[in-house]
Short mmCIF file of C-alpha atoms and ligand atoms in Angstrom, two decimals:
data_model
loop_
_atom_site.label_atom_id
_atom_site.label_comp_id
_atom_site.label_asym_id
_atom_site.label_seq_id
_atom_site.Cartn_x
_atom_site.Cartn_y
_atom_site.Cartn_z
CA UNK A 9 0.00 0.00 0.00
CA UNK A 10 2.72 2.39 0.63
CA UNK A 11 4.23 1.85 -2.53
CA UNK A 12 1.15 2.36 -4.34
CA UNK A 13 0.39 5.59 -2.14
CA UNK A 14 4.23 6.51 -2.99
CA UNK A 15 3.70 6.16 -6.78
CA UNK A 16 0.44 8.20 -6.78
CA UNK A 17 2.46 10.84 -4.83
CA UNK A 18 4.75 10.76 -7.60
CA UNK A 19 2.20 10.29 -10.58
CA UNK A 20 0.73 13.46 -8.20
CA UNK A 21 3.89 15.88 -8.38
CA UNK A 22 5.02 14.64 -11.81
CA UNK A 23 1.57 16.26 -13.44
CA UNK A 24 2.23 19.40 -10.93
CA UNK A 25 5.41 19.73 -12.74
CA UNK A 26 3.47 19.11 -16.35
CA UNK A 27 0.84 20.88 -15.87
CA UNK A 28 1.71 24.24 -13.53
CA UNK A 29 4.86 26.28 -12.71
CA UNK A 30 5.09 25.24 -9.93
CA UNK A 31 7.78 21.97 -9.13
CA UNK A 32 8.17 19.85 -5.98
CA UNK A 33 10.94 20.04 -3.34
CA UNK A 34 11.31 18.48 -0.12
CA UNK A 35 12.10 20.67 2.80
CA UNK A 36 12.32 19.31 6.13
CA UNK A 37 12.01 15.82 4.91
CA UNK A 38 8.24 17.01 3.49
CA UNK A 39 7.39 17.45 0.16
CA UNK A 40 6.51 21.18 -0.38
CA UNK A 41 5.19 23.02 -3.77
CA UNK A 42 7.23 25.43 -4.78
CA UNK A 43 8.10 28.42 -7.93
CA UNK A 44 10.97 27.65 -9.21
CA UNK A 45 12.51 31.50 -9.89
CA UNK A 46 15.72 32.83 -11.80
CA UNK A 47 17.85 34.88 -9.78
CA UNK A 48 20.29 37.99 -11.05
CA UNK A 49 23.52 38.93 -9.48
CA UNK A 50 24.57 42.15 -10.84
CA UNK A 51 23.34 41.62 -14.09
CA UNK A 52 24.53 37.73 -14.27
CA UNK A 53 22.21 34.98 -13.89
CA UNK A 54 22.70 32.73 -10.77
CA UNK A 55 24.67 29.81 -12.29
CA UNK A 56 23.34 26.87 -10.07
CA UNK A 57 21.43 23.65 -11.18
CA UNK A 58 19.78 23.85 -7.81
CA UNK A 59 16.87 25.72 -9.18
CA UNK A 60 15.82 28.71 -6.49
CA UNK A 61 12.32 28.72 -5.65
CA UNK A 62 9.59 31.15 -4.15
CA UNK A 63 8.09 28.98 -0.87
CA UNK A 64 5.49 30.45 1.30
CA UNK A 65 6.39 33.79 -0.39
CA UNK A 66 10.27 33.81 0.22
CA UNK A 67 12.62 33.26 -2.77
CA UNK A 68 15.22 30.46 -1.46
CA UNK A 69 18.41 30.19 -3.28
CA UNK A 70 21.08 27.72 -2.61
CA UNK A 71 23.90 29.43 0.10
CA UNK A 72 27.28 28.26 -2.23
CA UNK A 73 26.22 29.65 -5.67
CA UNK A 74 24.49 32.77 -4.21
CA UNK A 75 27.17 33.50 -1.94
CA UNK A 76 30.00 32.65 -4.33
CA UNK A 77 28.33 34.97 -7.03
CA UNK A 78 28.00 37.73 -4.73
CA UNK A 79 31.43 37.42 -3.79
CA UNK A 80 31.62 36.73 -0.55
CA UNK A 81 33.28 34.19 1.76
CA UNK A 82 31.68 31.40 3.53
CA UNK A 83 32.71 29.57 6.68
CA UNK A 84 31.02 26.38 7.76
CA UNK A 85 30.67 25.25 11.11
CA UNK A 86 29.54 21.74 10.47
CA UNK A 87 28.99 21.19 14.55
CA UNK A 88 26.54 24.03 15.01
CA UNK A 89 24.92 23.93 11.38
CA UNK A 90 26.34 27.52 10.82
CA UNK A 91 27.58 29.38 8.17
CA UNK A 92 28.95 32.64 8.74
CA UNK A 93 28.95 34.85 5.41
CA UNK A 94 31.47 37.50 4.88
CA UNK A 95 31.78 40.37 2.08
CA UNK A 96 33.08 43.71 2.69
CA UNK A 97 32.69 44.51 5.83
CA UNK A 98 29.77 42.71 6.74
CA UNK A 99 29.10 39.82 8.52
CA UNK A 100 26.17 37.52 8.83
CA UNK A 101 25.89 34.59 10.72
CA UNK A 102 23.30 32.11 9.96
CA UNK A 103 22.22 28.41 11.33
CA UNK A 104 19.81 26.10 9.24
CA UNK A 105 16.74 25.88 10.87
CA UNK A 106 16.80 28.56 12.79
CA UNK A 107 15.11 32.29 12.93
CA UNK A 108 18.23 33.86 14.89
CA UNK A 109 20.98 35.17 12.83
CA UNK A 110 23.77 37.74 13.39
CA UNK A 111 24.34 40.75 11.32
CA UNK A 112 27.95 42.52 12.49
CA UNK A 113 27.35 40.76 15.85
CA UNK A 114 23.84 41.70 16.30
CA UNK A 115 21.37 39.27 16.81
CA UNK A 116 18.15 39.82 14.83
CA UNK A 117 15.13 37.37 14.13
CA UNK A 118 13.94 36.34 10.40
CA UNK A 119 10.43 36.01 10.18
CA UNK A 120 9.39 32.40 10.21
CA UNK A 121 8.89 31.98 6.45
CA UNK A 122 13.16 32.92 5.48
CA UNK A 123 14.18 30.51 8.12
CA UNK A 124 17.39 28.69 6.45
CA UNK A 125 16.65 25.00 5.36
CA UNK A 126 18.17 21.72 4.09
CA UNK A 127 16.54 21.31 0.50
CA UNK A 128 16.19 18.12 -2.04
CA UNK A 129 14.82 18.03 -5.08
CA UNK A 130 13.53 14.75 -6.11
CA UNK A 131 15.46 12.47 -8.29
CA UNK A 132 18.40 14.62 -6.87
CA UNK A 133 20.91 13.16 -5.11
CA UNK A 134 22.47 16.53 -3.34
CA UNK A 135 20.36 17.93 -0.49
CA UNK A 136 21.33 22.06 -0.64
CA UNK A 137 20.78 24.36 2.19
CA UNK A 138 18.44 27.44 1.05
CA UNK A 139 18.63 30.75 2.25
CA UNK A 140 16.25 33.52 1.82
CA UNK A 141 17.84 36.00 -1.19
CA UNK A 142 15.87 38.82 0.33
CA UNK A 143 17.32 38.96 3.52
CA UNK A 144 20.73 37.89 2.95
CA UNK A 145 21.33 40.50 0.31
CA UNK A 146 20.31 43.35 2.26
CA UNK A 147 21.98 42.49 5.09
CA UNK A 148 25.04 42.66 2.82
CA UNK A 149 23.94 46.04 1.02
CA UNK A 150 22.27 44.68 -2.13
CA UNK A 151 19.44 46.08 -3.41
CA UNK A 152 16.49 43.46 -4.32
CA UNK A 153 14.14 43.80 -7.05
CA UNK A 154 10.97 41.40 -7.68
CA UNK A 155 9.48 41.07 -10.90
CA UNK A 156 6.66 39.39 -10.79
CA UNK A 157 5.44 38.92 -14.25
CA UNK A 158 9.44 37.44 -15.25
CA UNK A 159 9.71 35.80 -12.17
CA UNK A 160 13.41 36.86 -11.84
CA UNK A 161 14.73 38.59 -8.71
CA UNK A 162 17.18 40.90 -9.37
CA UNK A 163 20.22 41.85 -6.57
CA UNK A 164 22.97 44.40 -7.11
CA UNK A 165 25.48 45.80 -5.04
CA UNK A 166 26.52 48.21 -7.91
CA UNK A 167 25.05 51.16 -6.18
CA UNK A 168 23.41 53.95 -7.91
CA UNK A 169 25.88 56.38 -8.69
CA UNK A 170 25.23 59.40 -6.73
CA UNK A 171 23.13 61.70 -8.79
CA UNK A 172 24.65 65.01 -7.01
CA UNK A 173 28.40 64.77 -8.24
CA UNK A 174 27.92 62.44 -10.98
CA UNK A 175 31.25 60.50 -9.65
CA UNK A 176 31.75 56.75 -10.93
CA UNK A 177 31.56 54.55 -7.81
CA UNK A 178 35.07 53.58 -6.64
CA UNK A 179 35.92 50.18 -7.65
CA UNK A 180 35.99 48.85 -3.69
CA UNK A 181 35.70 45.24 -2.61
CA UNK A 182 31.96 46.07 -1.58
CA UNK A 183 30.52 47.44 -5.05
CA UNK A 184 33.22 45.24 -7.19
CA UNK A 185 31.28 43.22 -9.72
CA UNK A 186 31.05 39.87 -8.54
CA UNK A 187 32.00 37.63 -11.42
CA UNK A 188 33.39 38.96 -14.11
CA UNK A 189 35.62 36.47 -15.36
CA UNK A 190 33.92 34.84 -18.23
CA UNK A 191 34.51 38.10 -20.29
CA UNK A 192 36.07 36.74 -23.01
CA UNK A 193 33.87 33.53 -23.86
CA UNK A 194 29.92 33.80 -23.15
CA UNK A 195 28.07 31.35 -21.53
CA UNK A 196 24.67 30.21 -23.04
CA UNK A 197 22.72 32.00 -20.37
CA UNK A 198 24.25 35.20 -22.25
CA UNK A 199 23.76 34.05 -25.67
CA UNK A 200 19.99 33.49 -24.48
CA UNK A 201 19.64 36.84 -22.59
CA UNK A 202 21.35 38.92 -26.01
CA UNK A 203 18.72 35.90 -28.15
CA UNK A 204 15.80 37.63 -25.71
CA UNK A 205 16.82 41.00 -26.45
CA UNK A 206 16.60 40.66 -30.23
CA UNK A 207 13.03 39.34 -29.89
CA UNK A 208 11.95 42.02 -27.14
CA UNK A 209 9.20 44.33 -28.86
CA UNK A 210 9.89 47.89 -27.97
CA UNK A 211 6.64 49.31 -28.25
CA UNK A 212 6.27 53.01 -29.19
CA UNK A 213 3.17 53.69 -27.24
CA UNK A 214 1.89 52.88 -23.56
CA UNK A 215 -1.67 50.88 -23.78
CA UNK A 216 -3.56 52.20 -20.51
CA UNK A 217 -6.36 49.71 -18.69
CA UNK A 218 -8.24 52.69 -16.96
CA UNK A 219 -7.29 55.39 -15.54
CA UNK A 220 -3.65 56.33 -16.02
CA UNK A 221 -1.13 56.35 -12.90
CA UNK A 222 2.00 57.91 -12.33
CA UNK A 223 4.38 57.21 -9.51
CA UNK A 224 5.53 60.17 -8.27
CA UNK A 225 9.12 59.33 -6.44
CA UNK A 226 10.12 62.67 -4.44
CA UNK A 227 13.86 61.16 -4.41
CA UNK A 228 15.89 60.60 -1.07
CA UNK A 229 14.40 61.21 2.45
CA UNK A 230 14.66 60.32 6.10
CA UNK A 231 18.04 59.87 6.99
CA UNK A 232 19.61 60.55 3.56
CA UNK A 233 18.93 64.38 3.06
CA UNK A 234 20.12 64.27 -0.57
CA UNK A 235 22.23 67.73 -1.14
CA UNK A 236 22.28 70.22 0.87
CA UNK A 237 22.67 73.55 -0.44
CA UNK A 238 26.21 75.41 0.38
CA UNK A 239 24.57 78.60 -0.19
CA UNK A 240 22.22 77.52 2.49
CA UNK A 241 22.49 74.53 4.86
CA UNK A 242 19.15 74.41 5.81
CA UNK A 243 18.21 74.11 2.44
CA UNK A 244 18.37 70.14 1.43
CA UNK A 245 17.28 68.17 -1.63
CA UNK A 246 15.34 65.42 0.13
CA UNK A 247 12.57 68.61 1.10
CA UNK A 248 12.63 70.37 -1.82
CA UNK A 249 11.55 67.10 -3.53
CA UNK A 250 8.94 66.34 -0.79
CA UNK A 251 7.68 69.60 -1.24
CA UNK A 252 7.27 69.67 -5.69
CA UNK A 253 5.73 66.62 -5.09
CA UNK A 254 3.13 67.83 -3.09
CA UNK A 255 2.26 70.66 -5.29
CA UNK A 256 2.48 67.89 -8.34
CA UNK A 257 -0.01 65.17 -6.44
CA UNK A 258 -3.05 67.37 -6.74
CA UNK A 259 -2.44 68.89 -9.54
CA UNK A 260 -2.18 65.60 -11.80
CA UNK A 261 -5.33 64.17 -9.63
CA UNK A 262 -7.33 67.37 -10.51
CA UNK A 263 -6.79 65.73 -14.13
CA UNK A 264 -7.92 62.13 -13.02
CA UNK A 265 -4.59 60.75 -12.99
CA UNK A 266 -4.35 58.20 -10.63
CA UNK A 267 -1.15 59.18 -8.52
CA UNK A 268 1.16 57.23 -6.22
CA UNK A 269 3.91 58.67 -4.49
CA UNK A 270 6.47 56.30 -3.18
CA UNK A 271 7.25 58.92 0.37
CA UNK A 272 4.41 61.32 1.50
CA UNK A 273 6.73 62.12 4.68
CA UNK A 274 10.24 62.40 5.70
CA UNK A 275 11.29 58.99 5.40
CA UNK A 276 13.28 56.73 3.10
CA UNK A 277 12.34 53.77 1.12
CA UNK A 278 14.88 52.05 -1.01
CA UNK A 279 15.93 51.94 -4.28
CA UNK A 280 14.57 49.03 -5.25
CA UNK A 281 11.46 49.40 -3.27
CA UNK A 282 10.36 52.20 -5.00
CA UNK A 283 10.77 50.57 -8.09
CA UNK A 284 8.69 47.64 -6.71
CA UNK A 285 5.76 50.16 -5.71
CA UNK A 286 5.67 51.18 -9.28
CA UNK A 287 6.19 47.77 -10.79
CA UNK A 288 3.22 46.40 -8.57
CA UNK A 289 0.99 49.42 -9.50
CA UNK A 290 1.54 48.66 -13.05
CA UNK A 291 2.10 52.49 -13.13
CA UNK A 292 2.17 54.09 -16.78
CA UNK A 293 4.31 56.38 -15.83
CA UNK A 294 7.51 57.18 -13.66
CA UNK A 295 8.90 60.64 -12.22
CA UNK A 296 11.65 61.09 -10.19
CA UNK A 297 12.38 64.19 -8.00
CA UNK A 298 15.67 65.40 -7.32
CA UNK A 299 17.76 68.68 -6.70
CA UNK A 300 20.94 69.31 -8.35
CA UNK A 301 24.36 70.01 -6.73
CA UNK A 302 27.86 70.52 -8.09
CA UNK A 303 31.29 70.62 -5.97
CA UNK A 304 31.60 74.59 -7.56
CA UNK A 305 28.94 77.59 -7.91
CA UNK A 306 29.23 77.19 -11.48
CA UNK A 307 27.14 75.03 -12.59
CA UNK A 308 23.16 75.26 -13.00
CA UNK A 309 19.96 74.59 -14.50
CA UNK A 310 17.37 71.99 -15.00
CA UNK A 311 18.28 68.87 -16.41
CA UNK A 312 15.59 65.22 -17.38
CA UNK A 313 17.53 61.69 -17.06
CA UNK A 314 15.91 58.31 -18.28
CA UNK A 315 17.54 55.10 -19.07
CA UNK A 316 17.36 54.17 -22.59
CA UNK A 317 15.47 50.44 -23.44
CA UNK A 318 18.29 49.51 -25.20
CA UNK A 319 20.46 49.50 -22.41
CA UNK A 320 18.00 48.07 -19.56
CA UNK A 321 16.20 45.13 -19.53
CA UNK A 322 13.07 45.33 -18.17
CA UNK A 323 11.84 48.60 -20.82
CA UNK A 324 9.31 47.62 -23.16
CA UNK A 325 8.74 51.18 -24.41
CA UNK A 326 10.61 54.28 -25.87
CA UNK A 327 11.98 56.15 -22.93
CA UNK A 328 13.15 59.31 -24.81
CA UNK A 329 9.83 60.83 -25.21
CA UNK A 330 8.61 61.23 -21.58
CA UNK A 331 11.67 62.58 -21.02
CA UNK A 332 11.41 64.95 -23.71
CA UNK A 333 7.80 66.00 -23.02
CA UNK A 334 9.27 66.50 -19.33
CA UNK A 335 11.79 69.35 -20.69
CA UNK A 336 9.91 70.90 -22.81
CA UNK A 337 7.37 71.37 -20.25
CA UNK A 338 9.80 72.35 -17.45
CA UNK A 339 11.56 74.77 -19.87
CA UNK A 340 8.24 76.11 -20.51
CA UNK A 341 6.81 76.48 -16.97
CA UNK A 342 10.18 77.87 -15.43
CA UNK A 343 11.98 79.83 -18.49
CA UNK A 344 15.02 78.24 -16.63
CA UNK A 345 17.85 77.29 -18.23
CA UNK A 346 17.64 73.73 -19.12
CA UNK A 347 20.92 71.46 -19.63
CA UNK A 348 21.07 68.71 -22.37
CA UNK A 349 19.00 65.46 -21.51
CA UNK A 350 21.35 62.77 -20.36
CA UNK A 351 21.30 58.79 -20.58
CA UNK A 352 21.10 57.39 -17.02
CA UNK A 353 21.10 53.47 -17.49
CA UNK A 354 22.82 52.97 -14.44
CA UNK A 355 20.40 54.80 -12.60
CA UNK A 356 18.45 52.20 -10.25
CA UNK A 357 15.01 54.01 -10.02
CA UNK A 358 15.15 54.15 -14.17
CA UNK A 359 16.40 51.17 -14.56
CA UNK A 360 14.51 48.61 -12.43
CA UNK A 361 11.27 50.06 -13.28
CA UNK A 362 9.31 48.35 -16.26
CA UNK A 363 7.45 51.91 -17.47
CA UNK A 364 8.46 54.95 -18.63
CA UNK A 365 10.72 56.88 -16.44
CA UNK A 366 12.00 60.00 -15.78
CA UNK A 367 14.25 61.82 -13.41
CA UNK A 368 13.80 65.52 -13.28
CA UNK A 369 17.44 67.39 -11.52
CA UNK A 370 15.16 70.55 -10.88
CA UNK A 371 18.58 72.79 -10.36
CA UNK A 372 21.19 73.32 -8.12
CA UNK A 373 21.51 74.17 -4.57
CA UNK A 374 25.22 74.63 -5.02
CA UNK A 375 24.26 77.58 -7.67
CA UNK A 376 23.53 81.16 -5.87
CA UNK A 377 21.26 81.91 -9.24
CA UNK A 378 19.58 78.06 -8.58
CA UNK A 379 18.94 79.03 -5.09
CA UNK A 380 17.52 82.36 -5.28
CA UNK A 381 14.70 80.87 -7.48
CA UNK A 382 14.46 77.84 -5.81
CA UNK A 383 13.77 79.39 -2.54
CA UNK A 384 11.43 81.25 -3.84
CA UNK A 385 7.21 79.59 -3.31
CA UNK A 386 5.75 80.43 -6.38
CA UNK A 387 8.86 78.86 -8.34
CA UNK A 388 8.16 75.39 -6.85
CA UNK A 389 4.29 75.65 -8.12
CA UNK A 390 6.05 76.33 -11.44
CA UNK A 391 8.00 73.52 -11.53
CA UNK A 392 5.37 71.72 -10.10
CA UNK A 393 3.35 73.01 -13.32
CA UNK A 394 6.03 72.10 -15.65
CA UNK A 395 6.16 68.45 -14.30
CA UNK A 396 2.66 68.46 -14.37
CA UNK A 397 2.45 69.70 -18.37
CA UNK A 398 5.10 67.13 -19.51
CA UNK A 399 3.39 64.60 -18.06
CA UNK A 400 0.07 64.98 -19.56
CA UNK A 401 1.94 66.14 -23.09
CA UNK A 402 3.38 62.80 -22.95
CA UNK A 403 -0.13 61.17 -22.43
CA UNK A 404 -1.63 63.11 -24.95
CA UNK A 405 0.89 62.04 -27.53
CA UNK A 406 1.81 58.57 -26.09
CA UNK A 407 -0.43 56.86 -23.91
CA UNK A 408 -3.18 54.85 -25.10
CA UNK A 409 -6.65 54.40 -22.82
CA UNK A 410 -9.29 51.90 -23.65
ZN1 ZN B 530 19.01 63.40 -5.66
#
């Protein structure tokens, strides 16, 4: 009878894997259901054949290939069933099974569902132990991104480069690429990623189910102040943006946009959460808010970034022309100067979101010209207008409703 019951299980999981997504593993010597997922490391697929999976809303990924492709070091402690995880300057110490781990020698709890865990698939012979992507890579600075229609979680450590002095990021252990050493000869996973690209449809125009919504992303906040102005120290970047972005909010919803912003207060969501709020909104539209600054008085004006589709993945529409519509508008609203547009792949609110996006530099506080209209009420209402204008010029010319 057991056999019998042991063959229908089988019969049972083999048409789950036929039939759904979804794939069988066992986990704590019980069968579970589970998503298989594919995993990004800086831009490189997680080479594993230990397929990561999405269980009771967690993506697990095996500790050796995630670890190894994020660079970092790990030490087993075969005894205790620890591993204690290394890179940069961080420190996390982990035991399978349990909800305690150590960050820098602070104990914290995981929530139940991350818990670390021995994992087989069937027919394997290996048994891997799973840890959750999410929390590992944060605790060692990476910023996670969930896509939920590819199913592909997305971690990088390559930090945005700061939008205020425009400086490459120094090429430190912590924000070093993690694998770069198959330069030269491509694996298949990149001859399939550059076979995807040729067969992604860029599509010129934005098809809207109902109302249209923008995300409206008033950049930095909480602890990270952004710039702050050297002509006037009380004067930072992460206010200014707060403060276009409420004069922006009820201005589009007086049109019957739908708006989101991603901060209504002084506080600080990441990177990659704020893309996620957009991504999970199915937004049509992006904005960014930021302030300018420079390390001299010299330089000023208004200036619109986006990210190009060619060089991100996850575009399926023309980027230039939100952007455009954005500067004209701004140009129009403020009879500022306005600076060339400027191609901001690397930019991780531009990049990681899947709609047209825009970042608007609305001048600088490190310019006394800048300043003296920034400070000023009524020129916040007009940028405020201008963002406003380009946004519904760009839905006038580009976005579809049905
Ligand atoms: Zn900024």
């Amino acid at each position: 009878m057991k056999k019998i019951v042991g063959l229908l299980a089988c019969l049972l999981l083999f048409s789950q894997n036929v039939f759904a997504a979804s794939t069988s593993v066992v986990i704590n010597q019980r069968a579970r259901k589970v998503n298989p997922v594919k995993v990004e490391v800086n831009g490189d697929r997680l080479k594993t054949e230990f397929i990561p999976f999405a269980y009771q809303g967690r993506t697990l990924v095996p500790i050796r290939e995630i670890t190894e492709s994020m660079g970092a070091n790990v030490a087993w402690n075969n005894k205790n069933r620890t591993a204690q995880i290394s890179l940069g300057g961080n420190k996390v110490m982990l035991q399978i099974g349990s909800k305690v781990v150590y960050i820098n020698g602070k104990k914290k709890m995981m929530d139940t569902n991350s818990i670390p865990q021995f994992a087989t698939y069937p027919r394997a012979k290996e048994t891997k132990t799973m840890v959750p992507l999410r929390f590992l890579s944060e605790a060692l600075d990476f910023d996670v991104n969930w896509n939920q229609k590819q199913q592909l979680a997305t971690i990088s450590n390559m930090k945005a480069v700061s939008i205020i002095d425009q400086k490459k990021p120094e090429a430190t252990e912590k924000n070093k690429p993690a694998t770069r050493s198959n330069q030269v000869k491509e694996s298949p996973e990149k001859e399939q990623a550059k076979e995807n690209e040729k067969t992604r449809k860029i599509e010129k125009k934005v098809q809207a189910q109902g109302p249209v919504t923008v995300i409206i992303d008033p950049g930095h906040g909480g602890t990270d102040s952004g710039a702050v102005s050297s002509v006037d120290p009380s004067v930072k970047e992460k206010d200014l943006a707060l403060e276009v972005s409420r004069r922006l909010s009820p201005m589009l919803r007086a049109k019957n946009y739908e708006v989101i912003e991603t901060r209504t207060g002084d506080n600080y969501p990441t990177l990659s959460k704020r893309a996620e709020i957009a991504n999970k909104s199915q937004a049509e539209i992006f904005v960014s808010i930021h302030f300018n600054s420079s390390n001299n008085g010299i330089a000023s004006g208004i200036e619109v970034l986006y990210a190009p589709e060619d060089k991100v993945k996850l575009k399926e529409h023309e980027q230039i022309h939100l952007a455009k519509a954005l500067h004209e508008e701004l140009e129009k609203a403020t009879g500022s100067k306005m600076r060339s547009m400027k191609k901001r792949p690397d930019l991780a609110v531009l990049k990681w979101t899947e709609m047209p996006a825009a970042l608007c530099e609305l001048g600088f506080l490190s310019s006394p010209e800048d300043m003296e209209l920034i400070c000023q009420d009524d020129y916040l209402d007009r940028l405020a207008t201008g963002i406003c204008n380009g946004i519904e010029k760009y839905v006038n010319n580009y976005v579809v409703t049905q």
